[in-house]
Coordinates of C-alpha atoms and ligand atoms in Angstrom, one line a residue:
M1 CA -40.1 -21.7 3.9
E2 CA -37.1 -22.4 1.7
Q3 CA -34.8 -19.5 0.9
T4 CA -31.6 -19.2 -1.1
G5 CA -28.4 -19.1 0.8
A6 CA -28.0 -15.5 -0.4
Q7 CA -31.3 -14.5 1.2
I8 CA -30.3 -16.3 4.3
V9 CA -27.1 -14.2 4.5
W10 CA -29.1 -10.9 4.6
E11 CA -31.9 -12.4 6.8
C12 CA -29.2 -13.3 9.4
L13 CA -27.6 -9.9 9.2
L14 CA -31.0 -8.3 9.8
R15 CA -31.6 -10.5 12.8
E16 CA -28.2 -9.5 14.2
G17 CA -29.3 -5.9 14.1
V18 CA -27.0 -4.9 11.2
D19 CA -28.1 -1.7 9.4
T20 CA -25.0 -1.0 7.3
V21 CA -22.4 -3.0 5.4
F22 CA -19.3 -1.8 3.7
G23 CA -18.3 -3.7 0.5
Y24 CA -17.5 -4.2 -3.1
P25 CA -19.1 -6.7 -5.5
G26 CA -17.6 -9.3 -7.8
G27 CA -18.5 -12.6 -9.4
A28 CA -18.3 -15.0 -6.5
I29 CA -20.4 -12.8 -4.2
L30 CA -22.8 -11.7 -6.9
P31 CA -25.7 -14.0 -5.8
A32 CA -25.6 -12.3 -2.3
Y33 CA -25.5 -8.8 -4.0
D34 CA -28.4 -9.8 -6.2
A35 CA -30.5 -10.7 -3.1
M36 CA -29.4 -7.6 -1.1
T37 CA -31.7 -5.0 -2.5
A38 CA -34.8 -6.7 -0.9
Y39 CA -33.5 -6.0 2.6
P40 CA -33.4 -2.7 4.5
I41 CA -29.7 -2.7 4.9
R42 CA -27.5 0.2 3.7
H43 CA -24.6 -0.9 1.5
V44 CA -21.7 1.5 1.3
L45 CA -19.7 1.0 -2.0
V46 CA -16.0 1.6 -1.2
R47 CA -13.2 2.2 -3.7
H48 CA -10.9 -0.5 -2.2
E49 CA -11.8 -3.5 0.0
Q50 CA -9.1 -2.5 2.5
S51 CA -11.0 0.6 3.1
A52 CA -14.2 -1.3 3.6
A53 CA -12.6 -3.1 6.5
H54 CA -11.3 0.2 8.0
M55 CA -14.8 1.7 7.6
A56 CA -16.4 -1.2 9.4
D57 CA -13.7 -0.8 12.0
G58 CA -14.3 2.9 12.5
Y59 CA -18.1 2.1 12.6
A60 CA -17.5 -0.5 15.3
R61 CA -15.1 1.6 17.4
V62 CA -17.3 4.6 17.8
S63 CA -20.5 2.7 18.4
G64 CA -19.5 -0.5 20.2
R65 CA -21.4 -2.5 17.6
T66 CA -20.0 -5.1 15.2
G67 CA -18.9 -3.8 11.8
V68 CA -19.7 -5.8 8.7
V69 CA -17.7 -6.1 5.4
V70 CA -18.6 -7.8 2.2
A71 CA -16.1 -8.7 -0.6
T72 CA -15.7 -11.1 -3.5
S73 CA -13.2 -13.9 -3.8
G74 CA -9.6 -13.7 -4.8
P75 CA -8.3 -10.2 -4.9
G76 CA -11.4 -8.8 -3.2
A77 CA -10.8 -11.0 -0.3
T78 CA -7.0 -10.5 -0.1
N79 CA -7.5 -6.8 -0.2
L80 CA -9.2 -7.2 3.2
V81 CA -6.1 -8.7 4.9
T82 CA -4.6 -5.4 6.2
G83 CA -8.0 -4.2 7.5
L84 CA -8.5 -7.5 9.3
A85 CA -5.0 -7.4 10.9
T86 CA -5.7 -3.8 12.0
A87 CA -8.9 -4.8 13.7
M88 CA -7.3 -7.9 15.2
L89 CA -4.4 -6.0 16.8
D90 CA -6.8 -3.4 18.3
S91 CA -9.6 -5.8 19.4
T92 CA -12.3 -4.6 17.0
A93 CA -15.4 -6.7 16.5
L94 CA -15.9 -7.3 12.7
V95 CA -17.6 -9.8 10.5
A96 CA -16.2 -10.1 7.0
I97 CA -18.3 -12.1 4.4
T98 CA -16.5 -13.2 1.3
G99 CA -17.7 -15.0 -1.8
Q100 CA -15.8 -18.1 -2.8
V101 CA -15.7 -20.1 -6.0
G102 CA -18.1 -23.0 -6.3
S103 CA -17.4 -25.9 -3.9
G104 CA -16.8 -28.2 -6.8
L105 CA -14.0 -26.0 -8.0
L106 CA -12.2 -25.6 -4.7
G107 CA -8.5 -26.5 -5.0
T108 CA -8.4 -26.3 -8.8
D109 CA -6.9 -22.8 -9.0
A110 CA -10.3 -21.7 -10.4
F111 CA -10.7 -18.1 -11.6
Q112 CA -10.3 -15.8 -8.5
E113 CA -9.8 -18.6 -6.1
V114 CA -7.6 -18.0 -3.1
D115 CA -7.6 -19.9 0.1
I116 CA -8.8 -16.9 2.2
T117 CA -9.5 -18.9 5.3
G118 CA -5.9 -20.1 5.2
I119 CA -4.5 -16.6 4.5
T120 CA -6.5 -14.9 7.3
L121 CA -6.2 -17.5 10.0
P122 CA -3.6 -15.5 11.9
V123 CA -5.4 -12.2 11.6
T124 CA -8.9 -13.3 12.6
K125 CA -10.3 -14.6 15.9
H126 CA -11.9 -17.4 13.9
N127 CA -12.9 -18.1 10.3
Y128 CA -15.3 -20.4 8.4
L129 CA -15.6 -21.9 4.9
V130 CA -19.2 -22.6 4.2
T131 CA -20.1 -24.8 1.2
R132 CA -23.8 -25.5 1.8
A133 CA -26.8 -23.2 2.1
E134 CA -28.0 -24.9 5.2
D135 CA -24.8 -24.1 7.0
I136 CA -24.8 -20.3 6.4
A137 CA -27.0 -19.3 9.3
S138 CA -25.1 -21.2 12.0
A139 CA -21.7 -19.9 10.6
L140 CA -23.0 -16.3 10.6
R141 CA -24.6 -16.5 14.0
E142 CA -21.5 -18.0 15.5
A143 CA -19.3 -15.4 13.7
F144 CA -21.2 -12.5 15.4
A145 CA -21.1 -14.3 18.8
V146 CA -17.3 -14.9 18.5
A147 CA -16.5 -11.4 17.1
G148 CA -18.4 -9.5 19.8
S149 CA -17.9 -11.6 22.9
G150 CA -15.1 -11.6 25.4
R151 CA -12.1 -9.8 23.8
P152 CA -13.6 -8.5 20.5
G153 CA -12.0 -9.3 17.2
P154 CA -12.6 -9.9 13.4
V155 CA -14.2 -13.1 12.1
L156 CA -14.3 -14.1 8.4
V157 CA -17.0 -16.2 6.8
D158 CA -16.2 -17.4 3.3
I159 CA -19.3 -18.7 1.4
T160 CA -19.0 -20.6 -1.9
K161 CA -21.1 -19.4 -4.8
D162 CA -23.2 -22.6 -4.9
A163 CA -23.9 -22.2 -1.2
Q164 CA -25.3 -18.8 -1.9
Q165 CA -27.4 -20.2 -4.8
G166 CA -28.6 -23.3 -3.0
R167 CA -31.8 -23.4 -1.0
A168 CA -32.4 -24.2 2.6
V169 CA -34.9 -23.5 5.4
L170 CA -33.5 -20.9 7.8
D171 CA -33.7 -22.4 11.3
W172 CA -32.6 -19.5 13.5
E173 CA -33.1 -21.3 16.8
G174 CA -31.2 -24.3 15.6
A175 CA -28.4 -22.1 14.4
Q176 CA -27.7 -20.9 18.0
P177 CA -23.9 -20.7 18.5
T178 CA -22.5 -23.6 20.5
R179 CA -19.0 -24.1 19.2
H180 CA -15.9 -21.9 19.1
L181 CA -17.0 -19.5 21.7
R182 CA -14.0 -18.4 23.8
H183 CA -14.3 -19.1 27.5
L184 CA -13.9 -16.2 29.8
P185 CA -11.3 -16.6 32.5
P186 CA -12.8 -17.7 35.8
F187 CA -14.1 -14.7 37.8
P188 CA -11.5 -13.7 40.5
A189 CA -11.8 -15.4 43.8
A190 CA -12.8 -13.3 46.8
T191 CA -9.4 -13.8 48.3
D192 CA -7.8 -12.3 45.1
L193 CA -10.1 -9.3 45.2
A194 CA -9.3 -8.8 48.9
E195 CA -5.6 -9.0 48.1
A196 CA -5.9 -6.5 45.3
A197 CA -7.8 -4.1 47.6
A198 CA -5.1 -4.5 50.3
L199 CA -2.4 -3.8 47.8
I200 CA -4.2 -0.6 46.6
N201 CA -5.0 0.6 50.2
A202 CA -1.3 0.1 51.2
A203 CA 0.3 1.7 48.2
K204 CA 2.0 5.1 48.6
R205 CA 2.8 5.8 44.9
P206 CA 0.2 4.0 42.9
V207 CA -0.6 4.7 39.2
I208 CA -3.6 3.4 37.2
L209 CA -2.7 2.3 33.7
A210 CA -5.9 3.0 31.7
G211 CA -6.3 1.1 28.5
H212 CA -8.6 0.3 25.6
G213 CA -10.4 -2.3 27.6
I214 CA -12.1 0.5 29.6
Q215 CA -13.8 1.7 26.4
L216 CA -14.7 -1.8 25.3
S217 CA -16.1 -2.7 28.6
G218 CA -17.9 0.6 29.3
A219 CA -16.2 0.8 32.7
R220 CA -15.6 4.6 32.7
A221 CA -17.6 5.3 35.9
E222 CA -16.0 2.4 37.8
V223 CA -12.5 3.5 36.8
L224 CA -13.2 7.1 37.9
A225 CA -14.8 5.8 41.1
L226 CA -11.6 3.8 41.9
A227 CA -9.3 6.8 41.0
E228 CA -11.3 9.3 42.9
R229 CA -12.0 7.3 46.0
A230 CA -8.4 6.2 46.4
D231 CA -6.9 9.4 45.1
I232 CA -4.9 7.6 42.4
P233 CA -3.6 9.3 39.2
F234 CA -4.2 7.6 35.9
A235 CA -2.0 7.3 32.9
L236 CA -3.5 6.3 29.5
T237 CA -2.4 4.2 26.6
L238 CA -2.9 5.6 23.1
L239 CA -6.0 3.5 22.7
G240 CA -7.2 4.4 26.2
L241 CA -7.3 8.1 25.4
G242 CA -10.9 9.3 26.1
A243 CA -11.8 6.2 28.2
V244 CA -11.4 8.5 31.2
P245 CA -11.4 12.3 30.7
A246 CA -8.1 14.0 29.8
T247 CA -9.2 17.1 31.7
H248 CA -9.9 15.3 35.0
A249 CA -7.7 16.4 37.9
L250 CA -6.2 12.9 38.3
S251 CA -5.4 12.5 34.6
L252 CA -1.7 12.4 33.8
G253 CA -1.8 12.0 30.0
M254 CA -0.4 9.3 27.7
M255 CA 2.3 6.9 28.7
G256 CA 5.0 5.2 26.6
M257 CA 7.3 5.9 23.7
H258 CA 5.7 9.4 23.0
G259 CA 4.0 9.7 26.4
E260 CA 4.5 12.7 28.6
S261 CA 7.8 12.6 30.5
W262 CA 6.2 13.0 33.9
V263 CA 3.9 10.1 33.2
N264 CA 6.7 7.7 32.3
Q265 CA 8.7 9.0 35.3
A266 CA 5.7 8.3 37.6
I267 CA 5.4 4.8 36.3
Q268 CA 9.1 4.2 36.8
E269 CA 8.9 5.4 40.4
A270 CA 5.5 3.9 41.3
D271 CA 5.1 1.3 44.0
L272 CA 1.9 -0.1 42.5
L273 CA 0.6 -0.3 38.9
I274 CA -3.1 -1.1 38.4
A275 CA -3.4 -2.1 34.8
L276 CA -7.0 -1.8 33.5
G277 CA -7.7 -3.4 30.1
M278 CA -4.3 -2.7 28.6
R279 CA -1.8 -5.2 27.3
F280 CA 1.7 -3.7 28.0
D281 CA 2.6 -3.2 24.4
D282 CA 6.3 -2.6 23.7
R283 CA 5.4 1.0 22.8
V284 CA 4.2 1.3 26.4
T285 CA 6.8 -0.4 28.4
G286 CA 10.2 0.3 26.8
R287 CA 12.9 -2.1 27.9
L288 CA 11.1 -4.7 29.9
R289 CA 14.0 -5.5 32.3
E290 CA 13.9 -1.9 33.6
Y291 CA 10.1 -1.4 33.5
A292 CA 8.6 0.0 36.7
P293 CA 11.2 -1.9 38.8
N294 CA 9.7 -1.0 42.2
A295 CA 6.1 -1.5 41.5
K296 CA 3.8 -4.4 42.4
K297 CA 1.5 -5.0 39.5
I298 CA -2.2 -5.8 39.4
H299 CA -3.5 -6.7 35.9
L300 CA -7.3 -6.7 35.1
D301 CA -8.0 -8.1 31.6
I302 CA -10.7 -10.2 29.9
D303 CA -8.1 -12.2 28.0
A304 CA -6.1 -14.4 30.3
S305 CA -3.4 -14.9 27.7
E306 CA -2.3 -11.3 28.3
F307 CA -1.3 -12.1 31.9
N308 CA 2.5 -12.4 32.2
K309 CA 2.9 -12.2 28.4
N310 CA 5.1 -9.1 28.4
V311 CA 5.3 -8.0 32.0
A312 CA 5.3 -10.3 35.0
V313 CA 2.4 -9.4 37.3
D314 CA 1.9 -10.0 40.9
L315 CA -1.9 -10.4 40.8
P316 CA -3.9 -11.1 37.6
L317 CA -7.6 -10.6 37.8
G318 CA -9.5 -12.1 34.8
G319 CA -12.9 -11.1 33.6
D320 CA -14.9 -8.2 32.2
L321 CA -13.4 -5.0 33.6
L322 CA -16.7 -3.5 34.6
Q323 CA -17.7 -6.6 36.6
V324 CA -14.3 -7.1 38.2
L325 CA -14.1 -3.4 39.2
Q326 CA -17.6 -3.6 40.7
A327 CA -16.5 -6.5 42.8
L328 CA -13.3 -4.8 43.8
L329 CA -14.5 -1.3 44.7
P330 CA -16.2 -2.1 48.0
G331 CA -12.8 -3.1 49.5
V332 CA -11.0 0.0 48.3
A333 CA -10.5 2.6 51.1
V334 CA -10.7 6.4 50.7
G335 CA -7.2 7.5 50.2
D336 CA -5.1 10.7 50.3
R337 CA -2.1 10.6 47.9
S338 CA -1.5 14.3 47.8
A339 CA 2.3 13.9 48.5
W340 CA 2.7 11.6 45.5
L341 CA 0.5 13.8 43.3
A342 CA 2.6 16.9 44.3
R343 CA 5.7 15.1 43.3
I344 CA 4.4 14.3 39.9
R345 CA 3.3 17.9 39.5
T346 CA 6.9 19.1 40.0
W347 CA 8.0 16.9 37.1
R348 CA 5.2 18.3 35.1
G349 CA 6.3 21.8 35.7
D350 CA 9.8 21.0 34.4
S351 CA 8.2 19.7 31.2
A352 CA 6.1 22.8 30.7
V353 CA 9.1 24.9 29.7
R354 CA 9.9 22.5 26.9
D355 CA 6.4 22.3 25.6
I356 CA 6.1 23.6 22.1
Q357 CA 2.9 25.4 23.1
N358 CA 4.9 27.5 25.5
L359 CA 7.7 28.4 23.1
P360 CA 7.7 31.9 21.6
D361 CA 5.8 32.0 18.3
D362 CA 8.4 32.1 15.5
G363 CA 5.8 32.6 12.8
H364 CA 6.1 29.0 11.6
L365 CA 3.1 26.6 11.6
Y366 CA 3.7 23.5 13.8
A367 CA 1.6 20.4 13.6
A368 CA 1.3 20.5 17.4
H369 CA -0.2 24.0 17.1
V370 CA -2.8 22.7 14.6
M371 CA -3.9 20.0 17.0
H372 CA -4.0 22.3 20.0
D373 CA -6.1 24.9 18.1
L374 CA -8.4 22.2 16.6
W375 CA -9.0 20.9 20.2
R376 CA -9.8 24.5 21.4
I377 CA -12.1 25.3 18.5
T378 CA -14.1 22.1 18.7
K379 CA -14.1 22.3 22.5
G380 CA -12.7 18.8 22.6
E381 CA -16.0 17.4 21.5
A382 CA -15.2 16.0 18.1
V383 CA -14.5 12.4 17.2
V384 CA -11.0 12.5 15.7
V385 CA -9.8 9.7 13.5
T386 CA -6.1 9.8 12.9
D387 CA -3.7 8.1 10.5
V388 CA -0.3 6.9 11.5
G389 CA 2.9 8.9 12.1
Q390 CA 4.0 12.1 13.8
H391 CA 0.6 13.8 13.4
Q392 CA -1.0 10.8 15.2
M393 CA 1.3 11.4 18.2
W394 CA 0.8 15.2 18.2
E395 CA -2.9 14.6 18.1
A396 CA -2.6 12.2 21.1
Q397 CA -0.6 14.8 23.0
Y398 CA -2.5 18.0 22.2
Y399 CA -6.1 17.1 21.5
K400 CA -7.5 16.5 25.0
H401 CA -10.0 13.7 24.7
D402 CA -12.7 13.8 27.3
G403 CA -15.3 11.7 25.6
A404 CA -15.3 7.9 25.4
R405 CA -14.7 6.5 21.9
S406 CA -13.7 10.0 20.7
L407 CA -10.2 9.0 19.4
I408 CA -10.2 6.4 16.7
T409 CA -6.7 5.3 15.7
S410 CA -4.7 2.3 14.5
G411 CA -2.5 1.5 17.5
G412 CA -1.3 -2.0 17.3
A413 CA -0.8 -2.3 13.5
G414 CA -0.1 1.3 12.9
T415 CA -1.8 1.1 9.5
M416 CA -1.2 4.1 7.3
G417 CA -4.3 4.9 5.2
F418 CA -6.7 4.0 8.1
A419 CA -8.0 7.5 8.9
L420 CA -10.2 8.5 6.0
P421 CA -12.1 5.3 5.6
A422 CA -12.4 4.7 9.4
A423 CA -13.8 8.3 9.7
I424 CA -16.4 7.6 7.1
G425 CA -17.5 4.5 9.0
A426 CA -17.5 6.4 12.3
K427 CA -19.7 9.2 10.8
I428 CA -22.1 6.6 9.4
A429 CA -22.4 5.0 12.9
R430 CA -22.7 8.4 14.7
P431 CA -24.2 10.9 12.2
E432 CA -24.7 13.5 14.9
A433 CA -21.0 13.6 15.8
E434 CA -18.5 16.1 14.4
V435 CA -15.9 13.8 12.8
W436 CA -12.4 15.0 11.9
V437 CA -9.8 13.1 9.9
V438 CA -6.2 14.0 10.9
A439 CA -3.9 12.4 8.3
G440 CA -0.3 12.9 7.1
D441 CA 0.6 13.7 3.5
G442 CA 1.9 10.1 3.2
G443 CA -0.9 8.1 4.7
F444 CA -3.6 10.2 3.1
Q445 CA -2.2 9.3 -0.3
M446 CA -2.8 5.6 0.5
T447 CA -6.6 5.8 0.6
F448 CA -7.7 9.2 -0.6
A449 CA -9.8 7.5 -3.3
E450 CA -12.4 7.1 -0.5
L451 CA -13.1 10.8 -0.8
M452 CA -15.4 9.7 -3.6
T453 CA -17.1 7.2 -1.3
A454 CA -17.8 10.1 1.1
V455 CA -19.3 12.2 -1.7
Q456 CA -21.4 9.4 -3.2
E457 CA -22.7 8.4 0.2
R458 CA -23.2 12.0 1.3
V459 CA -21.1 11.6 4.4
K460 CA -19.6 14.7 6.0
V461 CA -16.1 14.4 7.4
N462 CA -13.8 17.3 8.0
I463 CA -10.3 16.5 6.8
A464 CA -7.0 17.9 8.1
V465 CA -4.0 16.8 6.0
I466 CA -0.8 17.6 7.9
N467 CA 1.6 18.1 5.1
N468 CA 5.2 18.1 6.2
G469 CA 6.7 16.9 2.9
F470 CA 8.0 13.8 4.5
L471 CA 7.1 10.4 5.8
G472 CA 7.7 12.3 9.0
M473 CA 7.9 9.6 11.6
V474 CA 10.3 7.6 9.6
R475 CA 12.3 10.7 8.8
Q476 CA 12.5 11.4 12.6
W477 CA 14.0 8.0 13.2
Q478 CA 16.5 8.6 10.4
A479 CA 17.4 11.9 11.9
L480 CA 17.9 10.4 15.4
F481 CA 19.2 6.9 14.7
Y482 CA 20.5 6.8 11.1
E483 CA 22.7 10.0 11.0
G484 CA 20.2 12.0 9.1
R485 CA 20.2 9.9 5.9
Y486 CA 16.7 10.5 4.5
A487 CA 16.4 7.4 2.4
A488 CA 13.0 7.4 0.7
T489 CA 11.3 9.7 3.2
P490 CA 10.8 13.0 1.2
I491 CA 7.4 12.5 -0.4
L492 CA 5.8 14.6 -3.1
S493 CA 2.1 15.3 -2.9
P494 CA -0.5 16.4 -5.4
D495 CA -2.0 19.9 -5.0
F496 CA -4.5 18.9 -2.3
V497 CA -6.7 21.9 -3.0
K498 CA -7.0 20.9 -6.7
L499 CA -7.5 17.3 -5.6
A500 CA -10.4 18.3 -3.4
D501 CA -11.8 20.2 -6.3
A502 CA -11.6 17.1 -8.6
F503 CA -13.7 15.2 -6.0
G504 CA -16.2 18.1 -5.9
I505 CA -15.5 19.1 -2.4
P506 CA -14.1 22.4 -1.0
G507 CA -10.3 22.5 -0.3
R508 CA -8.3 25.1 1.6
R509 CA -4.6 25.6 2.3
V510 CA -3.2 27.0 5.6
D511 CA 0.4 27.8 6.2
R512 CA 0.1 30.5 8.9
R513 CA -1.4 29.9 12.3
P514 CA -3.6 33.1 12.2
D515 CA -5.4 31.6 9.2
L516 CA -6.3 28.4 10.9
A517 CA -9.5 29.4 12.7
A518 CA -11.2 30.7 9.6
A519 CA -10.4 27.6 7.6
V520 CA -11.6 25.3 10.4
A521 CA -14.8 27.3 10.8
A522 CA -15.5 27.0 7.0
A523 CA -14.9 23.3 7.1
R524 CA -17.3 22.9 10.0
A525 CA -19.9 25.0 8.3
A526 CA -19.7 23.2 5.0
E527 CA -22.6 20.9 4.1
G528 CA -20.5 18.0 3.1
T529 CA -16.9 16.7 3.3
S530 CA -14.2 19.3 3.0
L531 CA -10.4 19.3 3.2
I532 CA -7.8 21.6 4.7
E533 CA -4.1 21.1 3.9
F534 CA -1.9 22.4 6.7
R535 CA 1.6 23.1 5.4
V536 CA 3.6 22.6 8.6
E537 CA 7.2 22.8 9.7
Q538 CA 8.9 20.0 7.7
E539 CA 11.6 18.7 10.1
D540 CA 10.0 19.0 13.5
S541 CA 10.1 15.9 15.7
V542 CA 7.8 14.4 18.3
Y543 CA 9.1 14.7 21.9
P544 CA 9.5 13.2 24.3
M545 CA 10.7 9.9 22.7
V546 CA 11.8 6.7 24.3
A547 CA 14.0 5.0 21.7
A548 CA 12.9 1.5 20.7
G549 CA 14.3 -0.8 23.3
A550 CA 15.4 1.9 25.7
A551 CA 14.2 2.1 29.3
L552 CA 11.0 4.1 29.9
H553 CA 12.7 6.8 31.9
D554 CA 15.4 7.2 29.2
M555 CA 13.6 9.9 27.3
I556 CA 14.8 12.1 24.5
R557 CA 13.4 15.5 25.3
R558 CA 12.6 18.5 23.2
P559 CA 15.7 20.7 23.5
S560 CA 15.0 23.2 26.2
P561 CA 14.9 26.9 25.4
S562 CA 16.3 27.9 28.8
P563 CA 19.5 26.6 30.5
L564 CA 17.5 26.7 33.8
A565 CA 15.1 24.1 32.6
E566 CA 18.0 21.7 31.9
T567 CA 18.5 21.3 35.6
G568 CA 15.1 19.6 35.8
S569 CA 15.2 16.2 37.3
D570 CA 15.5 13.8 34.4
P571 CA 16.2 10.5 36.1
A572 CA 19.4 8.9 34.8
Ligands
LIG1 C1 3.5 5.5 15.7 C2 2.9 4.9 16.9 C3 3.4 5.2 18.1 C4 2.8 4.7 19.3 N1 3.2 5.2 20.5 C5 2.5 4.9 21.6 C6 2.8 5.5 22.9 O1 3.7 6.3 23.0 N2 2.1 5.1 24.0 C7 1.0 4.2 23.9 O2 0.3 4.0 24.8 N3 0.8 3.6 22.7 C8 1.5 3.9 21.6 N4 1.1 3.3 20.4 C9 0.1 2.3 20.4 C10 0.5 0.9 20.8 O3 1.2 0.3 19.8 C11 -0.7 0.1 21.3 O4 -1.6 0.0 20.2 C12 -1.4 0.6 22.5 O5 -0.5 0.9 23.5 C13 -2.4 -0.5 23.0 O6 -3.2 0.1 24.0 P1 -4.0 -0.9 24.9 O7 -3.2 -1.9 25.5 O8 -4.8 0.0 25.9 O9 -5.1 -1.4 23.9 P2 -5.3 -2.9 23.1 O10 -4.1 -3.2 22.4 O11 -6.5 -2.7 22.3 O12 -5.5 -3.9 24.3 C14 -6.7 -3.9 25.0 C15 -6.7 -4.8 26.2 O13 -7.9 -4.7 26.9 C16 -8.4 -6.1 27.1 N5 -9.9 -6.0 27.1 C17 -10.7 -5.9 26.0 N6 -12.0 -5.9 26.4 C18 -12.0 -6.0 27.8 C19 -13.0 -6.0 28.8 N7 -14.3 -6.0 28.5 N8 -12.6 -6.2 30.1 C20 -11.3 -6.2 30.4 N9 -10.3 -6.2 29.5 C21 -10.6 -6.1 28.2 C22 -7.8 -6.9 25.9 O14 -7.8 -8.2 26.2 C23 -6.5 -6.3 25.8 O15 -5.5 -6.9 26.6 C24 1.8 3.8 19.2 C25 1.3 3.4 18.0 C26 1.9 3.9 16.8 C27 1.4 3.4 15.5
LIG2 C1 1.0 0.7 5.6 C2 2.2 1.3 6.3 N1 3.4 1.4 5.6 C3 4.5 1.9 6.2 C4 4.4 2.3 7.5 C5 5.6 2.8 8.3 N2 5.4 4.2 8.7 C6 5.0 4.5 9.9 S1 4.8 6.2 10.1 C7 5.3 6.5 8.5 C8 5.3 7.9 8.0 C9 4.0 8.5 7.8 O1 4.1 9.6 7.1 P1 2.9 10.7 7.0 O2 1.6 10.0 6.6 O3 3.3 11.8 6.1 O4 2.7 11.2 8.5 P2 3.8 12.1 9.3 O5 4.6 11.1 10.1 O6 4.6 12.8 8.4 O7 3.0 12.9 10.2 C10 5.6 5.3 7.9 C11 6.0 5.2 6.5 C12 3.1 2.1 8.2 N3 3.0 2.4 9.5 N4 2.1 1.7 7.5
LIG3 MG1 4.1 13.6 6.5

């Protein structure tokens, strides 16, 4: 049976199991929109295409499915670029479908013509320009296969208007993907697995580096089996948080630039690092020359191009983490690393006296307190979607994520404006989950128009705007490295309570810690989306901090309240 290209688009999405798309219409994609209503697929109308990409990203990250975005040509398509880059850097499976001018007009600077496949080449795993109805199915099938297989990522399919209007017979079997699929690295040889097990069994001071790949692979049980059997502590990357439980006895906490001091110290003194689905980002390693100098390194990753990219490793093991760990585990011996664990605990004790949670209450509201209380009140069971900046780091430090896929955050790109739209996508994917947005006053102002999307789509997200009056993370760098010159970082905000009112949602303001619990309870109880503005200390900084380019052990610590604590063993 012949169908239009536009019908074939939706037919293919249905066959891929798609139930929701995030998008915004326009001329070049109008044939597809016109055909859409005949199909049982939910369309979420966004207020800006960038947000559509973030929504699809949030949807994908909490569910493990592939997110789908639809936009028109020209400005609609270019508005997607930041969202695609965000997904690319954090390995999220997305398929973006864009309309394009008619094939006869390509290259003529036609109305709303941009070369979107050219523009997005570096921020997609692959992309396609489709000019004939009969090529739509194979392009879309392949797009889903490429996006979701191996290391996930975004794929864009640009479809000309005449291809949407043309007719073809959908040949689903014939459209089976054959080209462009990435080849997985060869499964590790038995000798390599045996060598890895021997290194693990012999190590006295091993540390597991737990990354995002654990969430993507679903290898939580295998990672815990490795840690528990061999008695090895694990440190987490920002995107690894939740992959293994924060409250587990072997969990150390986050590593890296704003990681816990004892975690970074343990990495620097380790004799073996076992990197699981993490890519040694520069926020994680600090100065490479001085990174974990005494450690042998085993690296498990599905993308062989990550091996020896940033950190030279002794033993790379390619493949899906779950499968590689299953093959590795039988060789791993039961271990007792209590001496090493005790040593790490003493460093941890030293840090406790500097922890803002342990400082006397001075009546001020600190963002770190907000995160701690939110964690306590929600029993750590919420999905938290953060924006980018200081509040993001405090959330990572003080909201203890036990559940897989429970922290959604833009790590690699650090895209401000991510939180609200990604949270809407997350809630649509997991309607039963309690979803919180944690955003700064700066980032929230980038995409708050999506409040109206939440209202129109009847999506309930609870929003915490952490208002410190500054682009706080940049202000912190200015305070520490630019002699306190606050160039363009004080930022004014609208009255967030009135703003909420304009969107028809409840808004509250909290500037004292004792008022926090009631506001959070009201937000949780509300039927729909609601917003709380937390007016927090304006010039607090995130500690510890490893300055950009400094060695991982060279941490700037929160000034200690007691001279005794200064004698703690900061390694030089
Ligand atoms: C303001 C700010 C501060 C930051 N500070 C820190 C910090 O202090 N500490 C920190 O950790 N991060 C920090 N980050 C985040 C940092 O930039 C990186 O995004 C993060 O470290 C990346 O974590 P990852 O390597 O685990 O995840 P990704 O970058 O997502 O990499 C995942 C890896 O897993 C692999 N993989 C995927 N699927 C599989 C599979 N099935 N099997 C095996 N492997 C797989 C991929 O190939 C990839 O190598 C910060 C970000 C911002 C914006
Ligand atoms: C789109 C974008 N522009 C600029 C930056 C640089 N940047 C990183 S953090 C930050 C400040 C964020 O301020 P705010 O949202 O108020 O959060 P806070 O740090 O105060 O918690 C800026 C400007 C960015 N990450 N993303
Ligand atoms: Mg701020």
